[in-house]
Short mmCIF file of C-alpha atoms in Angstrom, two decimals:
data_model
loop_
_atom_site.label_atom_id
_atom_site.label_comp_id
_atom_site.label_asym_id
_atom_site.label_seq_id
_atom_site.Cartn_x
_atom_site.Cartn_y
_atom_site.Cartn_z
CA MET A 16 124.66 86.36 123.56
CA ALA A 17 127.24 83.57 123.31
CA SER A 18 130.91 84.63 122.79
CA LEU A 19 131.87 84.30 119.33
CA VAL A 20 133.97 81.15 119.07
CA PRO A 21 133.45 79.29 116.22
CA PHE A 22 131.20 76.50 115.88
CA ASP A 23 133.53 74.34 114.52
CA GLU A 24 136.75 74.75 117.32
CA ARG A 25 134.20 73.99 119.94
CA ASP A 26 134.38 70.93 122.89
CA GLY A 27 131.70 68.88 123.90
CA LEU A 28 130.30 65.78 122.00
CA ILE A 29 127.53 65.66 118.92
CA TRP A 30 125.46 62.79 118.68
CA PHE A 31 126.48 61.42 114.99
CA ASP A 32 124.27 58.36 113.85
CA GLY A 33 123.73 56.81 117.06
CA GLU A 34 126.92 57.69 118.82
CA MET A 35 128.68 60.19 120.60
CA VAL A 36 131.45 61.89 119.12
CA GLN A 37 133.87 64.40 119.57
CA TRP A 38 132.55 68.08 118.92
CA ARG A 39 135.66 68.72 116.36
CA ASP A 40 134.67 65.29 114.73
CA ALA A 41 131.67 65.94 113.55
CA LYS A 42 132.71 66.23 109.80
CA LEU A 43 130.75 65.55 106.47
CA HIS A 44 132.16 64.48 103.05
CA LEU A 45 132.83 67.72 100.40
CA LEU A 46 130.49 65.76 98.03
CA THR A 47 127.60 65.84 100.58
CA HIS A 48 124.39 66.06 99.03
CA ALA A 49 122.70 68.16 101.48
CA LEU A 50 125.33 70.81 100.64
CA HIS A 51 124.50 70.65 97.36
CA TYR A 52 121.14 70.40 97.14
CA GLY A 53 119.40 71.71 100.64
CA SER A 54 118.59 67.98 100.97
CA ALA A 55 117.89 68.49 104.92
CA VAL A 56 116.37 69.47 107.57
CA PHE A 57 116.66 70.46 111.12
CA GLU A 58 115.22 71.61 114.35
CA GLY A 59 115.81 74.21 116.71
CA GLU A 60 114.56 73.66 120.63
CA ARG A 61 115.73 75.22 123.87
CA CYS A 62 116.02 73.55 127.13
CA TYR A 63 114.82 75.07 130.21
CA GLY A 64 116.41 73.95 133.51
CA GLY A 65 117.90 70.26 131.95
CA GLU A 66 114.01 69.73 130.27
CA ILE A 67 113.49 70.56 126.35
CA PHE A 68 110.78 72.18 125.81
CA LYS A 69 107.92 70.47 123.37
CA LEU A 70 110.86 68.05 122.70
CA THR A 71 108.49 65.44 120.73
CA GLU A 72 106.46 68.30 118.79
CA HIS A 73 109.91 69.12 117.54
CA SER A 74 110.73 65.43 117.07
CA GLN A 75 107.45 64.53 115.11
CA ARG A 76 107.66 67.32 113.28
CA LEU A 77 111.62 66.94 112.15
CA VAL A 78 110.49 63.42 110.75
CA GLU A 79 107.94 64.56 109.15
CA GLY A 80 109.97 67.07 107.29
CA ALA A 81 112.24 64.74 106.09
CA ARG A 82 109.07 62.70 104.42
CA ILE A 83 107.95 66.03 102.87
CA ILE A 84 111.67 66.35 101.16
CA ASP A 85 111.39 62.67 100.01
CA PHE A 86 113.64 60.58 102.38
CA GLU A 87 113.09 58.63 105.87
CA ILE A 88 114.70 59.17 109.30
CA PRO A 89 116.22 55.69 110.52
CA TYR A 90 115.11 56.28 113.82
CA SER A 91 111.47 56.72 115.46
CA VAL A 92 110.33 60.11 116.91
CA ALA A 93 110.75 57.92 120.81
CA GLU A 94 114.49 57.46 119.50
CA ILE A 95 115.08 60.96 118.73
CA ASP A 96 113.80 62.42 121.51
CA GLU A 97 116.23 60.15 124.01
CA ALA A 98 119.40 61.11 121.87
CA CYS A 99 118.21 64.73 122.11
CA ARG A 100 118.06 63.74 126.37
CA GLU A 101 121.34 62.40 125.79
CA VAL A 102 123.12 64.82 124.19
CA VAL A 103 122.18 67.75 126.75
CA ARG A 104 123.15 65.12 129.39
CA ALA A 105 126.33 64.37 127.92
CA ASN A 106 127.10 67.94 127.87
CA ASN A 107 126.27 68.19 131.24
CA LEU A 108 123.87 71.45 130.13
CA THR A 109 121.09 72.56 131.51
CA ASP A 110 119.47 75.71 130.15
CA ALA A 111 120.58 75.13 126.31
CA TYR A 112 119.98 75.19 122.54
CA VAL A 113 118.94 72.06 120.71
CA ARG A 114 119.73 71.15 116.98
CA PRO A 115 118.98 68.16 115.20
CA ILE A 116 119.59 67.90 111.47
CA ALA A 117 118.98 65.15 108.74
CA TRP A 118 120.67 65.20 106.11
CA ARG A 119 121.39 63.05 102.45
CA GLY A 120 124.70 61.47 102.48
CA SER A 121 127.32 61.67 99.81
CA GLU A 122 126.61 58.49 98.10
CA GLN A 123 124.84 59.61 94.79
CA MET A 124 126.45 63.51 93.40
CA GLY A 125 123.26 64.93 91.62
CA VAL A 126 119.83 65.86 91.86
CA SER A 127 118.56 62.41 91.97
CA ALA A 128 119.96 60.81 95.36
CA GLN A 129 117.78 58.12 96.19
CA ASP A 130 120.08 55.44 96.71
CA ASN A 131 122.11 58.42 99.16
CA SER A 132 122.15 57.22 103.51
CA ILE A 133 120.40 58.94 105.78
CA HIS A 134 121.76 60.84 108.73
CA LEU A 135 121.13 61.78 111.96
CA ALA A 136 123.14 64.60 114.65
CA ILE A 137 122.16 66.67 117.57
CA ALA A 138 123.95 69.54 118.66
CA ALA A 139 123.64 70.92 122.11
CA TRP A 140 125.26 73.97 123.53
CA ASP A 141 125.12 76.25 126.22
CA TRP A 142 122.21 79.63 125.09
CA GLY A 143 123.62 81.53 127.80
CA SER A 144 121.46 84.23 129.87
CA TYR A 145 118.11 86.14 129.05
CA PHE A 146 117.25 89.39 128.34
CA PRO A 147 115.64 91.19 131.67
CA MET A 148 111.68 92.12 131.42
CA GLU A 149 112.49 95.55 131.04
CA GLU A 150 115.39 95.48 127.86
CA ARG A 151 112.57 93.04 126.00
CA LEU A 152 110.46 95.26 126.67
CA LYS A 153 112.33 98.24 124.24
CA GLY A 154 111.22 96.04 121.69
CA LEU A 155 112.69 95.14 118.13
CA ARG A 156 113.44 97.29 115.17
CA LEU A 157 113.01 95.73 112.04
CA THR A 158 112.73 96.53 108.39
CA ARG A 159 110.52 95.08 104.97
CA ALA A 160 111.98 92.38 102.91
CA LYS A 161 112.29 92.47 99.66
CA TYR A 162 112.10 88.80 99.24
CA ARG A 163 108.88 86.40 99.77
CA ARG A 164 107.64 83.69 101.44
CA PRO A 165 106.70 81.01 98.42
CA ASP A 166 104.11 79.35 97.00
CA PRO A 167 103.70 76.12 98.58
CA ALA A 168 103.11 75.17 94.88
CA THR A 169 106.33 75.94 94.33
CA ALA A 170 108.47 74.78 97.60
CA PRO A 171 108.16 72.55 100.33
CA CYS A 172 106.97 75.57 102.95
CA LYS A 173 105.05 72.95 105.29
CA ALA A 174 108.70 71.58 106.19
CA LYS A 175 111.74 72.88 108.23
CA ALA A 176 113.70 72.49 105.25
CA ALA A 177 117.68 74.23 105.20
CA GLY A 178 117.23 75.47 101.78
CA LEU A 179 114.53 77.40 102.83
CA TYR A 180 116.31 79.62 104.67
CA MET A 181 118.65 80.57 102.12
CA ILE A 182 115.92 84.02 101.43
CA CYS A 183 115.57 84.42 105.16
CA THR A 184 119.47 85.00 105.60
CA ILE A 185 120.12 86.92 102.53
CA GLU A 186 117.21 89.58 104.56
CA LYS A 187 118.53 88.64 108.04
CA HIS A 188 121.91 90.55 106.49
CA ARG A 189 120.53 93.29 104.84
CA ALA A 190 118.17 93.78 107.77
CA GLU A 191 121.29 94.04 110.23
CA ARG A 192 123.12 96.41 107.66
CA ALA A 193 120.81 98.60 107.68
CA GLY A 194 121.15 99.20 111.55
CA TYR A 195 117.75 96.72 112.13
CA ALA A 196 117.12 93.36 114.16
CA ASP A 197 114.90 91.47 111.95
CA ALA A 198 112.89 91.78 108.64
CA LEU A 199 109.03 91.61 108.06
CA MET A 200 108.72 89.32 105.13
CA LEU A 201 105.28 89.29 103.12
CA ASP A 202 104.23 86.19 101.09
CA TYR A 203 104.06 85.33 97.46
CA ARG A 204 100.53 86.99 97.15
CA GLY A 205 101.78 90.13 99.14
CA GLN A 206 100.28 89.46 102.10
CA VAL A 207 102.22 89.45 105.84
CA ALA A 208 104.20 86.55 106.53
CA GLU A 209 106.57 86.01 109.37
CA CYS A 210 109.87 87.21 110.11
CA THR A 211 113.27 85.56 108.61
CA GLY A 212 113.32 82.78 111.79
CA ALA A 213 109.88 83.72 113.60
CA ASN A 214 106.54 84.15 114.05
CA VAL A 215 104.67 87.71 114.16
CA PHE A 216 101.50 89.04 116.06
CA PHE A 217 99.55 92.60 116.20
CA ILE A 218 97.81 93.92 118.67
CA GLN A 219 94.62 96.17 117.67
CA ASP A 220 91.69 97.10 120.26
CA GLY A 221 92.87 94.35 122.79
CA VAL A 222 92.50 91.75 120.08
CA ILE A 223 95.06 89.93 118.69
CA HIS A 224 95.99 89.39 115.29
CA THR A 225 98.11 86.62 113.36
CA PRO A 226 98.98 85.48 109.56
CA ILE A 227 97.02 82.50 108.91
CA PRO A 228 100.42 80.08 108.48
CA ASP A 229 99.42 78.71 104.85
CA CYS A 230 102.19 78.95 103.57
CA PHE A 231 104.74 78.80 106.10
CA LEU A 232 105.47 77.19 109.12
CA ASP A 233 103.07 77.23 112.00
CA GLY A 234 105.63 77.22 114.76
CA ILE A 235 105.32 75.23 117.99
CA THR A 236 106.11 78.77 120.26
CA ARG A 237 103.04 80.04 117.88
CA ARG A 238 100.71 77.57 118.61
CA THR A 239 102.04 77.77 122.57
CA VAL A 240 101.44 81.57 122.54
CA ILE A 241 97.85 81.35 120.84
CA GLY A 242 97.18 78.89 123.58
CA LEU A 243 98.13 80.82 126.55
CA ALA A 244 96.73 84.12 125.11
CA GLN A 245 93.41 82.31 124.82
CA ALA A 246 93.46 80.70 128.14
CA ARG A 247 93.55 84.68 129.48
CA GLY A 248 90.52 85.62 127.36
CA TYR A 249 92.34 87.69 125.10
CA GLN A 250 90.55 87.07 121.18
CA VAL A 251 93.13 85.76 118.71
CA VAL A 252 92.44 86.10 115.30
CA GLU A 253 94.09 84.38 112.25
CA ARG A 254 93.65 85.92 109.30
CA VAL A 255 94.95 87.64 106.01
CA ILE A 256 97.28 90.81 107.33
CA MET A 257 97.37 92.85 104.46
CA PRO A 258 100.60 96.01 104.50
CA GLU A 259 98.48 98.47 104.54
CA GLU A 260 97.58 97.24 108.01
CA LEU A 261 100.97 97.31 109.82
CA GLY A 262 99.71 101.57 110.55
CA ASP A 263 96.76 100.19 112.52
CA PHE A 264 98.34 98.01 115.40
CA SER A 265 99.16 99.55 118.69
CA GLU A 266 101.22 96.54 119.51
CA CYS A 267 103.68 94.13 117.62
CA PHE A 268 105.30 91.00 118.52
CA ILE A 269 106.83 87.97 117.39
CA THR A 270 107.44 84.38 118.85
CA GLY A 271 109.88 81.43 118.39
CA THR A 272 112.50 79.16 119.60
CA ALA A 273 115.00 81.53 120.17
CA ALA A 274 112.76 84.49 119.75
CA GLU A 275 110.54 82.87 122.95
CA VAL A 276 108.12 85.71 123.07
CA THR A 277 109.89 89.21 121.86
CA PRO A 278 108.12 92.64 120.97
CA VAL A 279 108.89 94.58 118.42
CA SER A 280 108.77 98.71 118.64
CA GLU A 281 109.14 99.50 114.98
CA ILE A 282 108.51 98.18 111.41
CA GLY A 283 110.20 100.70 109.06
CA GLU A 284 108.06 103.95 109.40
CA PHE A 285 105.78 101.72 111.80
CA LYS A 286 105.79 102.28 115.64
CA TYR A 287 104.08 100.44 118.19
CA THR A 288 105.22 100.84 122.11
CA PRO A 289 105.03 97.05 123.90
CA GLY A 290 102.07 97.13 126.38
CA THR A 291 99.92 94.94 128.93
CA ILE A 292 99.29 91.93 126.86
CA CYS A 293 103.27 91.62 125.48
CA GLN A 294 104.49 92.12 128.99
CA THR A 295 101.58 89.30 129.95
CA LEU A 296 102.37 86.79 127.71
CA ILE A 297 106.43 87.35 127.85
CA GLN A 298 105.39 86.20 131.78
CA ASP A 299 103.19 83.23 131.15
CA TYR A 300 105.57 81.97 128.38
CA MET A 301 108.48 82.16 130.77
CA ASP A 302 106.40 80.36 133.70
CA LEU A 303 105.64 77.63 130.97
CA VAL A 304 109.12 76.77 130.22
CA GLN A 305 110.69 77.45 133.36
CA PRO A 306 108.24 76.54 136.13
CA SER A 307 110.82 75.71 138.93
CA LYS A 308 112.33 79.30 138.27
CA ALA A 309 108.47 80.69 138.60
CA ALA A 310 107.67 78.82 141.92
CA ALA A 311 111.31 79.34 143.64
CA GLU A 312 110.49 83.25 142.61
#
């Protein structure tokens, strides 16, 4: 884990509206619309060996997410890509986390905000070491969340929008207070959806099952891992999964930019044993994102 240095007291440079600014000087006004009304979209990206994984897909999702919540980012996908690379280079990073965020500014304060300026900033920081395979294969302990992922008719669920993560923070805190690593969320229909910041997969008799992402993000890592599994000849079934089925599976794992591919050892009363499929997909994913390291080994 990274040292607990407050994020507003770090050294480095942040790309802010087209310029590199000192980390501590990257500030917003108190009446920024995004702070009060959640009018922001963001991405979480991983840089391995100096290369940002799936960078253009992330930039495209950022631009589309802004459009979904009704604003246009004043930079093209190609410009956002280059800005992300620039901030990694400027901070002399090799293995890092990259956080682009776009938001409405402070010209108007109220629900209506058509005249607000649109801002874009990109920060990056050292990610630190990865869990050894034997440590990761112990699996995470999850509890069940109380809040549910909302109906697409009530929230812009296809945008990686800041406001949608409020319930995720609540549930993550609730899980950690109870001694768990994270929480499994259902959707508005009572179907298994995802964790607070990662997609979820289950294994039964050698077949991989995962919920249909119709009211939550179809994660970039999720799609990557599905492709890796299919390349191995594993059958991947995207379907409705009900909570009553949780005891029917032998393995479970989550995927995400931060989580990568991480097995789950339990969800409440249900236990899982990380096995061959989990281990294979962890290794395949790491070989994909760190090809130079895999070649050296």
